[in-house]
């Protein structure tokens, strides 16, 4: 019999932990790519503006959201907020890398 994965299951928490760890490992790469994206500002100013926002979020907000996700998941009343914070922390670094690669 196959178990389904529910949002509060341990498998869901494990997937979130791995995804967050991978995103945190990508932060130095996102930092480098975002810093180099400024060279394309004359050619693609709108894209570079978006890259700058995600670049800033990747090394400022993402680690704080990952930490909040870890701390909030330990309290049952705040577990849902912790899961949201953990999943949102995954977004900035890969988006920065992907947008910078497209320049």
PDB file of N, CA and C in Angstrom:
ATOM      1  N   UNK A   1       0.843  -1.167   0.000  1.00  0.00           N
ATOM      2  CA  UNK A   1       0.000   0.000   0.000  1.00  0.00           C
ATOM      3  C   UNK A   1       0.893   1.235   0.000  1.00  0.00           C
ATOM      4  N   UNK A   2       0.575   2.203  -0.810  1.00  0.00           N
ATOM      5  CA  UNK A   2       1.378   3.395  -0.964  1.00  0.00           C
ATOM      6  C   UNK A   2       0.778   4.531  -0.160  1.00  0.00           C
ATOM      7  N   UNK A   3       1.631   5.177   0.659  1.00  0.00           N
ATOM      8  CA  UNK A   3       1.154   6.302   1.450  1.00  0.00           C
ATOM      9  C   UNK A   3       1.240   7.579   0.635  1.00  0.00           C
ATOM     10  N   UNK A   4       0.260   8.415   0.808  1.00  0.00           N
ATOM     11  CA  UNK A   4       0.310   9.713   0.131  1.00  0.00           C
ATOM     12  C   UNK A   4       1.042  10.702   1.020  1.00  0.00           C
ATOM     13  N   UNK A   5       1.676  11.654   0.381  1.00  0.00           N
ATOM     14  CA  UNK A   5       2.434  12.653   1.116  1.00  0.00           C
ATOM     15  C   UNK A   5       1.537  13.829   1.448  1.00  0.00           C
ATOM     16  N   UNK A   6       1.319  14.041   2.722  1.00  0.00           N
ATOM     17  CA  UNK A   6       0.490  15.158   3.166  1.00  0.00           C
ATOM     18  C   UNK A   6       1.393  16.303   3.601  1.00  0.00           C
ATOM     19  N   UNK A   7       0.865  17.529   3.625  1.00  0.00           N
ATOM     20  CA  UNK A   7       1.708  18.673   3.965  1.00  0.00           C
ATOM     21  C   UNK A   7       2.390  18.573   5.324  1.00  0.00           C
ATOM     22  N   UNK A   8       1.824  17.899   6.278  1.00  0.00           N
ATOM     23  CA  UNK A   8       2.426  17.810   7.598  1.00  0.00           C
ATOM     24  C   UNK A   8       3.233  16.555   7.825  1.00  0.00           C
ATOM     25  N   UNK A   9       3.415  15.732   6.811  1.00  0.00           N
ATOM     26  CA  UNK A   9       4.108  14.467   6.979  1.00  0.00           C
ATOM     27  C   UNK A   9       5.611  14.677   7.109  1.00  0.00           C
ATOM     28  N   UNK A  10       6.311  13.704   7.710  1.00  0.00           N
ATOM     29  CA  UNK A  10       7.762  13.816   7.824  1.00  0.00           C
ATOM     30  C   UNK A  10       8.465  13.856   6.467  1.00  0.00           C
ATOM     31  N   UNK A  11       7.910  13.184   5.460  1.00  0.00           N
ATOM     32  CA  UNK A  11       8.522  13.214   4.132  1.00  0.00           C
ATOM     33  C   UNK A  11       8.479  14.624   3.550  1.00  0.00           C
ATOM     34  N   UNK A  12       7.408  15.349   3.817  1.00  0.00           N
ATOM     35  CA  UNK A  12       7.294  16.731   3.355  1.00  0.00           C
ATOM     36  C   UNK A  12       8.338  17.605   4.038  1.00  0.00           C
ATOM     37  N   UNK A  13       8.560  17.397   5.302  1.00  0.00           N
ATOM     38  CA  UNK A  13       9.577  18.155   6.037  1.00  0.00           C
ATOM     39  C   UNK A  13      10.975  17.844   5.552  1.00  0.00           C
ATOM     40  N   UNK A  14      11.221  16.598   5.181  1.00  0.00           N
ATOM     41  CA  UNK A  14      12.523  16.205   4.660  1.00  0.00           C
ATOM     42  C   UNK A  14      12.772  16.840   3.297  1.00  0.00           C
ATOM     43  N   UNK A  15      11.765  16.853   2.447  1.00  0.00           N
ATOM     44  CA  UNK A  15      11.905  17.484   1.129  1.00  0.00           C
ATOM     45  C   UNK A  15      12.157  18.978   1.284  1.00  0.00           C
ATOM     46  N   UNK A  16      11.465  19.617   2.200  1.00  0.00           N
ATOM     47  CA  UNK A  16      11.672  21.037   2.440  1.00  0.00           C
ATOM     48  C   UNK A  16      13.080  21.300   2.963  1.00  0.00           C
ATOM     49  N   UNK A  17      13.556  20.468   3.857  1.00  0.00           N
ATOM     50  CA  UNK A  17      14.908  20.649   4.399  1.00  0.00           C
ATOM     51  C   UNK A  17      15.961  20.510   3.306  1.00  0.00           C
ATOM     52  N   UNK A  18      15.804  19.521   2.439  1.00  0.00           N
ATOM     53  CA  UNK A  18      16.765  19.334   1.342  1.00  0.00           C
ATOM     54  C   UNK A  18      16.696  20.479   0.340  1.00  0.00           C
ATOM     55  N   UNK A  19      15.508  20.918   0.006  1.00  0.00           N
ATOM     56  CA  UNK A  19      15.356  22.029  -0.944  1.00  0.00           C
ATOM     57  C   UNK A  19      15.953  23.311  -0.381  1.00  0.00           C
ATOM     58  N   UNK A  20      15.723  23.557   0.900  1.00  0.00           N
ATOM     59  CA  UNK A  20      16.273  24.753   1.523  1.00  0.00           C
ATOM     60  C   UNK A  20      17.791  24.676   1.603  1.00  0.00           C
ATOM     61  N   UNK A  21      18.329  23.508   1.932  1.00  0.00           N
ATOM     62  CA  UNK A  21      19.788  23.342   1.984  1.00  0.00           C
ATOM     63  C   UNK A  21      20.412  23.553   0.608  1.00  0.00           C
ATOM     64  N   UNK A  22      19.771  23.040  -0.427  1.00  0.00           N
ATOM     65  CA  UNK A  22      20.281  23.230  -1.782  1.00  0.00           C
ATOM     66  C   UNK A  22      20.243  24.705  -2.171  1.00  0.00           C
ATOM     67  N   UNK A  23      19.167  25.381  -1.835  1.00  0.00           N
ATOM     68  CA  UNK A  23      19.065  26.811  -2.151  1.00  0.00           C
ATOM     69  C   UNK A  23      20.118  27.616  -1.401  1.00  0.00           C
ATOM     70  N   UNK A  24      20.393  27.258  -0.156  1.00  0.00           N
ATOM     71  CA  UNK A  24      21.421  27.967   0.602  1.00  0.00           C
ATOM     72  C   UNK A  24      22.812  27.703   0.019  1.00  0.00           C
ATOM     73  N   UNK A  25      23.012  26.527  -0.551  1.00  0.00           N
ATOM     74  CA  UNK A  25      24.290  26.221  -1.199  1.00  0.00           C
ATOM     75  C   UNK A  25      24.458  27.010  -2.494  1.00  0.00           C
ATOM     76  N   UNK A  26      23.365  27.411  -3.119  1.00  0.00           N
ATOM     77  CA  UNK A  26      23.425  28.178  -4.360  1.00  0.00           C
ATOM     78  C   UNK A  26      23.631  29.679  -4.132  1.00  0.00           C
ATOM     79  N   UNK A  27      23.579  30.142  -2.903  1.00  0.00           N
ATOM     80  CA  UNK A  27      23.698  31.574  -2.631  1.00  0.00           C
ATOM     81  C   UNK A  27      25.026  32.157  -3.116  1.00  0.00           C
ATOM     82  N   UNK A  28      26.186  31.521  -2.885  1.00  0.00           N
ATOM     83  CA  UNK A  28      27.424  32.110  -3.419  1.00  0.00           C
ATOM     84  C   UNK A  28      27.434  32.209  -4.949  1.00  0.00           C
ATOM     85  N   UNK A  29      26.860  31.221  -5.624  1.00  0.00           N
ATOM     86  CA  UNK A  29      26.789  31.262  -7.087  1.00  0.00           C
ATOM     87  C   UNK A  29      25.864  32.395  -7.522  1.00  0.00           C
ATOM     88  N   UNK A  30      24.732  32.538  -6.858  1.00  0.00           N
ATOM     89  CA  UNK A  30      23.797  33.617  -7.177  1.00  0.00           C
ATOM     90  C   UNK A  30      24.433  34.976  -6.905  1.00  0.00           C
ATOM     91  N   UNK A  31      25.221  35.065  -5.853  1.00  0.00           N
ATOM     92  CA  UNK A  31      25.901  36.321  -5.542  1.00  0.00           C
ATOM     93  C   UNK A  31      26.850  36.707  -6.674  1.00  0.00           C
ATOM     94  N   UNK A  32      27.617  35.754  -7.160  1.00  0.00           N
ATOM     95  CA  UNK A  32      28.554  36.017  -8.253  1.00  0.00           C
ATOM     96  C   UNK A  32      27.818  36.375  -9.548  1.00  0.00           C
ATOM     97  N   UNK A  33      26.833  35.582  -9.917  1.00  0.00           N
ATOM     98  CA  UNK A  33      26.092  35.842 -11.146  1.00  0.00           C
ATOM     99  C   UNK A  33      25.369  37.180 -11.094  1.00  0.00           C
ATOM    100  N   UNK A  34      24.770  37.494  -9.948  1.00  0.00           N
ATOM    101  CA  UNK A  34      24.067  38.762  -9.804  1.00  0.00           C
ATOM    102  C   UNK A  34      25.015  39.947  -9.874  1.00  0.00           C
ATOM    103  N   UNK A  35      26.197  39.783  -9.310  1.00  0.00           N
ATOM    104  CA  UNK A  35      27.180  40.863  -9.366  1.00  0.00           C
ATOM    105  C   UNK A  35      27.668  41.081 -10.796  1.00  0.00           C
ATOM    106  N   UNK A  36      27.823  40.010 -11.544  1.00  0.00           N
ATOM    107  CA  UNK A  36      28.276  40.128 -12.930  1.00  0.00           C
ATOM    108  C   UNK A  36      27.172  40.617 -13.867  1.00  0.00           C
ATOM    109  N   UNK A  37      25.922  40.494 -13.466  1.00  0.00           N
ATOM    110  CA  UNK A  37      24.805  40.909 -14.321  1.00  0.00           C
ATOM    111  C   UNK A  37      24.778  42.411 -14.543  1.00  0.00           C
ATOM    112  N   UNK A  38      25.388  43.164 -13.639  1.00  0.00           N
ATOM    113  CA  UNK A  38      25.409  44.613 -13.789  1.00  0.00           C
ATOM    114  C   UNK A  38      26.111  45.074 -15.054  1.00  0.00           C
ATOM    115  N   UNK A  39      26.966  44.232 -15.620  1.00  0.00           N
ATOM    116  CA  UNK A  39      27.665  44.601 -16.847  1.00  0.00           C
ATOM    117  C   UNK A  39      26.731  44.682 -18.042  1.00  0.00           C
ATOM    118  N   UNK A  40      25.579  44.065 -17.971  1.00  0.00           N
ATOM    119  CA  UNK A  40      24.632  44.059 -19.090  1.00  0.00           C
ATOM    120  C   UNK A  40      23.553  45.124 -18.940  1.00  0.00           C
ATOM    121  N   UNK A  41      23.756  46.059 -18.028  1.00  0.00           N
ATOM    122  CA  UNK A  41      22.712  47.046 -17.746  1.00  0.00           C
ATOM    123  C   UNK A  41      22.421  47.958 -18.932  1.00  0.00           C
ATOM    124  N   UNK A  42      23.395  48.258 -19.748  1.00  0.00           N
ATOM    125  CA  UNK A  42      23.174  49.118 -20.911  1.00  0.00           C
ATOM    126  C   UNK A  42      22.315  48.431 -21.966  1.00  0.00           C
ATOM    127  N   UNK A  43      22.444  47.118 -22.072  1.00  0.00           N
ATOM    128  CA  UNK A  43      21.741  46.372 -23.115  1.00  0.00           C
ATOM    129  C   UNK A  43      20.356  45.918 -22.648  1.00  0.00           C
ATOM    130  N   UNK A  44      20.263  45.408 -21.412  1.00  0.00           N
ATOM    131  CA  UNK A  44      19.010  44.861 -20.869  1.00  0.00           C
ATOM    132  C   UNK A  44      18.690  45.504 -19.518  1.00  0.00           C
ATOM    133  N   UNK A  45      18.303  46.767 -19.480  1.00  0.00           N
ATOM    134  CA  UNK A  45      18.101  47.431 -18.185  1.00  0.00           C
ATOM    135  C   UNK A  45      16.953  46.858 -17.354  1.00  0.00           C
ATOM    136  N   UNK A  46      15.872  46.422 -18.002  1.00  0.00           N
ATOM    137  CA  UNK A  46      14.733  45.883 -17.234  1.00  0.00           C
ATOM    138  C   UNK A  46      15.089  44.552 -16.591  1.00  0.00           C
ATOM    139  N   UNK A  47      15.749  43.697 -17.338  1.00  0.00           N
ATOM    140  CA  UNK A  47      16.124  42.393 -16.803  1.00  0.00           C
ATOM    141  C   UNK A  47      17.132  42.542 -15.674  1.00  0.00           C
ATOM    142  N   UNK A  48      18.081  43.445 -15.841  1.00  0.00           N
ATOM    143  CA  UNK A  48      19.082  43.667 -14.796  1.00  0.00           C
ATOM    144  C   UNK A  48      18.422  44.223 -13.538  1.00  0.00           C
ATOM    145  N   UNK A  49      17.401  45.035 -13.682  1.00  0.00           N
ATOM    146  CA  UNK A  49      16.683  45.549 -12.513  1.00  0.00           C
ATOM    147  C   UNK A  49      16.022  44.415 -11.731  1.00  0.00           C
ATOM    148  N   UNK A  50      15.438  43.466 -12.442  1.00  0.00           N
ATOM    149  CA  UNK A  50      14.817  42.312 -11.779  1.00  0.00           C
ATOM    150  C   UNK A  50      15.889  41.430 -11.145  1.00  0.00           C
ATOM    151  N   UNK A  51      16.998  41.229 -11.852  1.00  0.00           N
ATOM    152  CA  UNK A  51      18.101  40.422 -11.306  1.00  0.00           C
ATOM    153  C   UNK A  51      18.619  41.054 -10.019  1.00  0.00           C
ATOM    154  N   UNK A  52      18.729  42.374  -9.996  1.00  0.00           N
ATOM    155  CA  UNK A  52      19.225  43.048  -8.793  1.00  0.00           C
ATOM    156  C   UNK A  52      18.312  42.820  -7.587  1.00  0.00           C
ATOM    157  N   UNK A  53      17.015  42.817  -7.819  1.00  0.00           N
ATOM    158  CA  UNK A  53      16.071  42.575  -6.720  1.00  0.00           C
ATOM    159  C   UNK A  53      16.241  41.161  -6.178  1.00  0.00           C
ATOM    160  N   UNK A  54      16.276  40.178  -7.066  1.00  0.00           N
ATOM    161  CA  UNK A  54      16.439  38.801  -6.618  1.00  0.00           C
ATOM    162  C   UNK A  54      17.844  38.561  -6.067  1.00  0.00           C
ATOM    163  N   UNK A  55      18.850  39.248  -6.600  1.00  0.00           N
ATOM    164  CA  UNK A  55      20.212  39.128  -6.106  1.00  0.00           C
ATOM    165  C   UNK A  55      20.296  39.604  -4.658  1.00  0.00           C
ATOM    166  N   UNK A  56      19.684  40.754  -4.389  1.00  0.00           N
ATOM    167  CA  UNK A  56      19.663  41.274  -3.028  1.00  0.00           C
ATOM    168  C   UNK A  56      18.895  40.334  -2.098  1.00  0.00           C
ATOM    169  N   UNK A  57      17.773  39.824  -2.563  1.00  0.00           N
ATOM    170  CA  UNK A  57      16.978  38.911  -1.738  1.00  0.00           C
ATOM    171  C   UNK A  57      17.695  37.585  -1.499  1.00  0.00           C
ATOM    172  N   UNK A  58      18.525  37.154  -2.457  1.00  0.00           N
ATOM    173  CA  UNK A  58      19.176  35.849  -2.313  1.00  0.00           C
ATOM    174  C   UNK A  58      20.186  35.820  -1.183  1.00  0.00           C
ATOM    175  N   UNK A  59      20.845  36.913  -0.896  1.00  0.00           N
ATOM    176  CA  UNK A  59      21.821  36.875   0.192  1.00  0.00           C
ATOM    177  C   UNK A  59      21.405  37.654   1.432  1.00  0.00           C
ATOM    178  N   UNK A  60      20.214  38.250   1.411  1.00  0.00           N
ATOM    179  CA  UNK A  60      19.721  38.908   2.618  1.00  0.00           C
ATOM    180  C   UNK A  60      18.478  38.212   3.171  1.00  0.00           C
ATOM    181  N   UNK A  61      17.437  38.129   2.368  1.00  0.00           N
ATOM    182  CA  UNK A  61      16.164  37.590   2.859  1.00  0.00           C
ATOM    183  C   UNK A  61      16.139  36.068   2.900  1.00  0.00           C
ATOM    184  N   UNK A  62      16.750  35.415   1.923  1.00  0.00           N
ATOM    185  CA  UNK A  62      16.666  33.947   1.853  1.00  0.00           C
ATOM    186  C   UNK A  62      17.261  33.250   3.084  1.00  0.00           C
ATOM    187  N   UNK A  63      18.465  33.632   3.556  1.00  0.00           N
ATOM    188  CA  UNK A  63      18.957  32.972   4.778  1.00  0.00           C
ATOM    189  C   UNK A  63      18.076  33.230   5.995  1.00  0.00           C
ATOM    190  N   UNK A  64      17.538  34.441   6.092  1.00  0.00           N
ATOM    191  CA  UNK A  64      16.650  34.744   7.222  1.00  0.00           C
ATOM    192  C   UNK A  64      15.352  33.944   7.142  1.00  0.00           C
ATOM    193  N   UNK A  65      14.807  33.801   5.940  1.00  0.00           N
ATOM    194  CA  UNK A  65      13.598  32.994   5.775  1.00  0.00           C
ATOM    195  C   UNK A  65      13.870  31.526   6.057  1.00  0.00           C
ATOM    196  N   UNK A  66      15.025  31.031   5.656  1.00  0.00           N
ATOM    197  CA  UNK A  66      15.374  29.631   5.940  1.00  0.00           C
ATOM    198  C   UNK A  66      15.500  29.404   7.444  1.00  0.00           C
ATOM    199  N   UNK A  67      16.135  30.327   8.129  1.00  0.00           N
ATOM    200  CA  UNK A  67      16.263  30.219   9.580  1.00  0.00           C
ATOM    201  C   UNK A  67      14.895  30.297  10.249  1.00  0.00           C
ATOM    202  N   UNK A  68      14.062  31.229   9.802  1.00  0.00           N
ATOM    203  CA  UNK A  68      12.706  31.333  10.352  1.00  0.00           C
ATOM    204  C   UNK A  68      11.924  30.061  10.085  1.00  0.00           C
ATOM    205  N   UNK A  69      12.104  29.490   8.905  1.00  0.00           N
ATOM    206  CA  UNK A  69      11.415  28.245   8.582  1.00  0.00           C
ATOM    207  C   UNK A  69      11.808  27.114   9.521  1.00  0.00           C
ATOM    208  N   UNK A  70      13.088  27.025   9.834  1.00  0.00           N
ATOM    209  CA  UNK A  70      13.536  25.991  10.765  1.00  0.00           C
ATOM    210  C   UNK A  70      12.989  26.217  12.168  1.00  0.00           C
ATOM    211  N   UNK A  71      13.036  27.450  12.626  1.00  0.00           N
ATOM    212  CA  UNK A  71      12.608  27.742  13.993  1.00  0.00           C
ATOM    213  C   UNK A  71      11.095  27.665  14.165  1.00  0.00           C
ATOM    214  N   UNK A  72      10.354  28.112  13.156  1.00  0.00           N
ATOM    215  CA  UNK A  72       8.893  28.115  13.289  1.00  0.00           C
ATOM    216  C   UNK A  72       8.282  26.731  13.144  1.00  0.00           C
ATOM    217  N   UNK A  73       8.943  25.846  12.411  1.00  0.00           N
ATOM    218  CA  UNK A  73       8.378  24.499  12.241  1.00  0.00           C
ATOM    219  C   UNK A  73       8.392  23.701  13.528  1.00  0.00           C
ATOM    220  N   UNK A  74       9.181  24.111  14.497  1.00  0.00           N
ATOM    221  CA  UNK A  74       9.253  23.383  15.776  1.00  0.00           C
ATOM    222  C   UNK A  74       8.072  23.682  16.686  1.00  0.00           C
ATOM    223  N   UNK A  75       7.351  24.746  16.389  1.00  0.00           N
ATOM    224  CA  UNK A  75       6.171  25.098  17.182  1.00  0.00           C
ATOM    225  C   UNK A  75       4.926  24.717  16.398  1.00  0.00           C
ATOM    226  N   UNK A  76       4.074  23.888  16.958  1.00  0.00           N
ATOM    227  CA  UNK A  76       2.905  23.424  16.216  1.00  0.00           C
ATOM    228  C   UNK A  76       1.988  24.539  15.715  1.00  0.00           C
ATOM    229  N   UNK A  77       1.824  25.590  16.483  1.00  0.00           N
ATOM    230  CA  UNK A  77       0.931  26.672  16.069  1.00  0.00           C
ATOM    231  C   UNK A  77       1.493  27.471  14.893  1.00  0.00           C
ATOM    232  N   UNK A  78       2.809  27.453  14.713  1.00  0.00           N
ATOM    233  CA  UNK A  78       3.452  28.235  13.660  1.00  0.00           C
ATOM    234  C   UNK A  78       4.078  27.358  12.573  1.00  0.00           C
ATOM    235  N   UNK A  79       3.744  26.079  12.564  1.00  0.00           N
ATOM    236  CA  UNK A  79       4.361  25.156  11.607  1.00  0.00           C
ATOM    237  C   UNK A  79       4.032  25.515  10.166  1.00  0.00           C
ATOM    238  N   UNK A  80       2.823  25.939   9.901  1.00  0.00           N
ATOM    239  CA  UNK A  80       2.450  26.304   8.529  1.00  0.00           C
ATOM    240  C   UNK A  80       3.240  27.528   8.062  1.00  0.00           C
ATOM    241  N   UNK A  81       3.404  28.506   8.935  1.00  0.00           N
ATOM    242  CA  UNK A  81       4.198  29.690   8.583  1.00  0.00           C
ATOM    243  C   UNK A  81       5.652  29.303   8.349  1.00  0.00           C
ATOM    244  N   UNK A  82       6.159  28.347   9.114  1.00  0.00           N
ATOM    245  CA  UNK A  82       7.527  27.875   8.920  1.00  0.00           C
ATOM    246  C   UNK A  82       7.716  27.181   7.584  1.00  0.00           C
ATOM    247  N   UNK A  83       6.723  26.395   7.174  1.00  0.00           N
ATOM    248  CA  UNK A  83       6.808  25.737   5.857  1.00  0.00           C
ATOM    249  C   UNK A  83       6.782  26.764   4.737  1.00  0.00           C
ATOM    250  N   UNK A  84       5.920  27.771   4.847  1.00  0.00           N
ATOM    251  CA  UNK A  84       5.861  28.821   3.827  1.00  0.00           C
ATOM    252  C   UNK A  84       7.191  29.569   3.756  1.00  0.00           C
ATOM    253  N   UNK A  85       7.735  29.914   4.900  1.00  0.00           N
ATOM    254  CA  UNK A  85       9.014  30.641   4.920  1.00  0.00           C
ATOM    255  C   UNK A  85      10.118  29.787   4.307  1.00  0.00           C
ATOM    256  N   UNK A  86      10.112  28.502   4.593  1.00  0.00           N
ATOM    257  CA  UNK A  86      11.119  27.609   4.025  1.00  0.00           C
ATOM    258  C   UNK A  86      11.018  27.502   2.515  1.00  0.00           C
ATOM    259  N   UNK A  87       9.806  27.391   1.996  1.00  0.00           N
ATOM    260  CA  UNK A  87       9.641  27.287   0.542  1.00  0.00           C
ATOM    261  C   UNK A  87       9.926  28.607  -0.155  1.00  0.00           C
ATOM    262  N   UNK A  88       9.609  29.724   0.463  1.00  0.00           N
ATOM    263  CA  UNK A  88       9.896  31.023  -0.151  1.00  0.00           C
ATOM    264  C   UNK A  88      11.401  31.280  -0.175  1.00  0.00           C
ATOM    265  N   UNK A  89      12.134  30.759   0.808  1.00  0.00           N
ATOM    266  CA  UNK A  89      13.588  30.932   0.848  1.00  0.00           C
ATOM    267  C   UNK A  89      14.277  30.253  -0.325  1.00  0.00           C
ATOM    268  N   UNK A  90      13.617  29.298  -0.940  1.00  0.00           N
ATOM    269  CA  UNK A  90      14.200  28.551  -2.057  1.00  0.00           C
ATOM    270  C   UNK A  90      14.204  29.375  -3.353  1.00  0.00           C
ATOM    271  N   UNK A  91      13.359  30.363  -3.476  1.00  0.00           N
ATOM    272  CA  UNK A  91      13.127  31.045  -4.756  1.00  0.00           C
ATOM    273  C   UNK A  91      14.250  31.993  -5.214  1.00  0.00           C
ATOM    274  N   UNK A  92      14.771  32.910  -4.401  1.00  0.00           N
ATOM    275  CA  UNK A  92      15.645  33.962  -4.945  1.00  0.00           C
ATOM    276  C   UNK A  92      16.938  33.492  -5.618  1.00  0.00           C
ATOM    277  N   UNK A  93      17.662  32.563  -5.040  1.00  0.00           N
ATOM    278  CA  UNK A  93      18.958  32.169  -5.608  1.00  0.00           C
ATOM    279  C   UNK A  93      18.824  31.537  -6.995  1.00  0.00           C
ATOM    280  N   UNK A  94      17.951  30.537  -7.201  1.00  0.00           N
ATOM    281  CA  UNK A  94      17.843  29.984  -8.560  1.00  0.00           C
ATOM    282  C   UNK A  94      17.314  30.977  -9.587  1.00  0.00           C
ATOM    283  N   UNK A  95      16.407  31.860  -9.180  1.00  0.00           N
ATOM    284  CA  UNK A  95      15.882  32.857 -10.115  1.00  0.00           C
ATOM    285  C   UNK A  95      16.997  33.816 -10.531  1.00  0.00           C
ATOM    286  N   UNK A  96      17.835  34.212  -9.586  1.00  0.00           N
ATOM    287  CA  UNK A  96      18.967  35.083  -9.906  1.00  0.00           C
ATOM    288  C   UNK A  96      19.900  34.419 -10.910  1.00  0.00           C
ATOM    289  N   UNK A  97      20.220  33.160 -10.680  1.00  0.00           N
ATOM    290  CA  UNK A  97      21.126  32.442 -11.571  1.00  0.00           C
ATOM    291  C   UNK A  97      20.517  32.293 -12.959  1.00  0.00           C
ATOM    292  N   UNK A  98      19.256  31.895 -13.020  1.00  0.00           N
ATOM    293  CA  UNK A  98      18.616  31.700 -14.319  1.00  0.00           C
ATOM    294  C   UNK A  98      18.488  33.000 -15.114  1.00  0.00           C
ATOM    295  N   UNK A  99      18.096  34.078 -14.445  1.00  0.00           N
ATOM    296  CA  UNK A  99      17.971  35.354 -15.163  1.00  0.00           C
ATOM    297  C   UNK A  99      19.336  35.878 -15.610  1.00  0.00           C
ATOM    298  N   UNK A 100      20.338  35.729 -14.765  1.00  0.00           N
ATOM    299  CA  UNK A 100      21.668  36.193 -15.146  1.00  0.00           C
ATOM    300  C   UNK A 100      22.239  35.374 -16.307  1.00  0.00           C
ATOM    301  N   UNK A 101      21.905  34.121 -16.368  1.00  0.00           N
ATOM    302  CA  UNK A 101      22.372  33.283 -17.498  1.00  0.00           C
ATOM    303  C   UNK A 101      21.712  33.694 -18.806  1.00  0.00           C
ATOM    304  N   UNK A 102      20.539  34.271 -18.750  1.00  0.00           N
ATOM    305  CA  UNK A 102      19.832  34.665 -19.960  1.00  0.00           C
ATOM    306  C   UNK A 102      20.291  36.013 -20.511  1.00  0.00           C
ATOM    307  N   UNK A 103      21.158  36.712 -19.794  1.00  0.00           N
ATOM    308  CA  UNK A 103      21.613  38.031 -20.270  1.00  0.00           C
ATOM    309  C   UNK A 103      22.633  37.901 -21.368  1.00  0.00           C
TER     310      UNK A 103
END
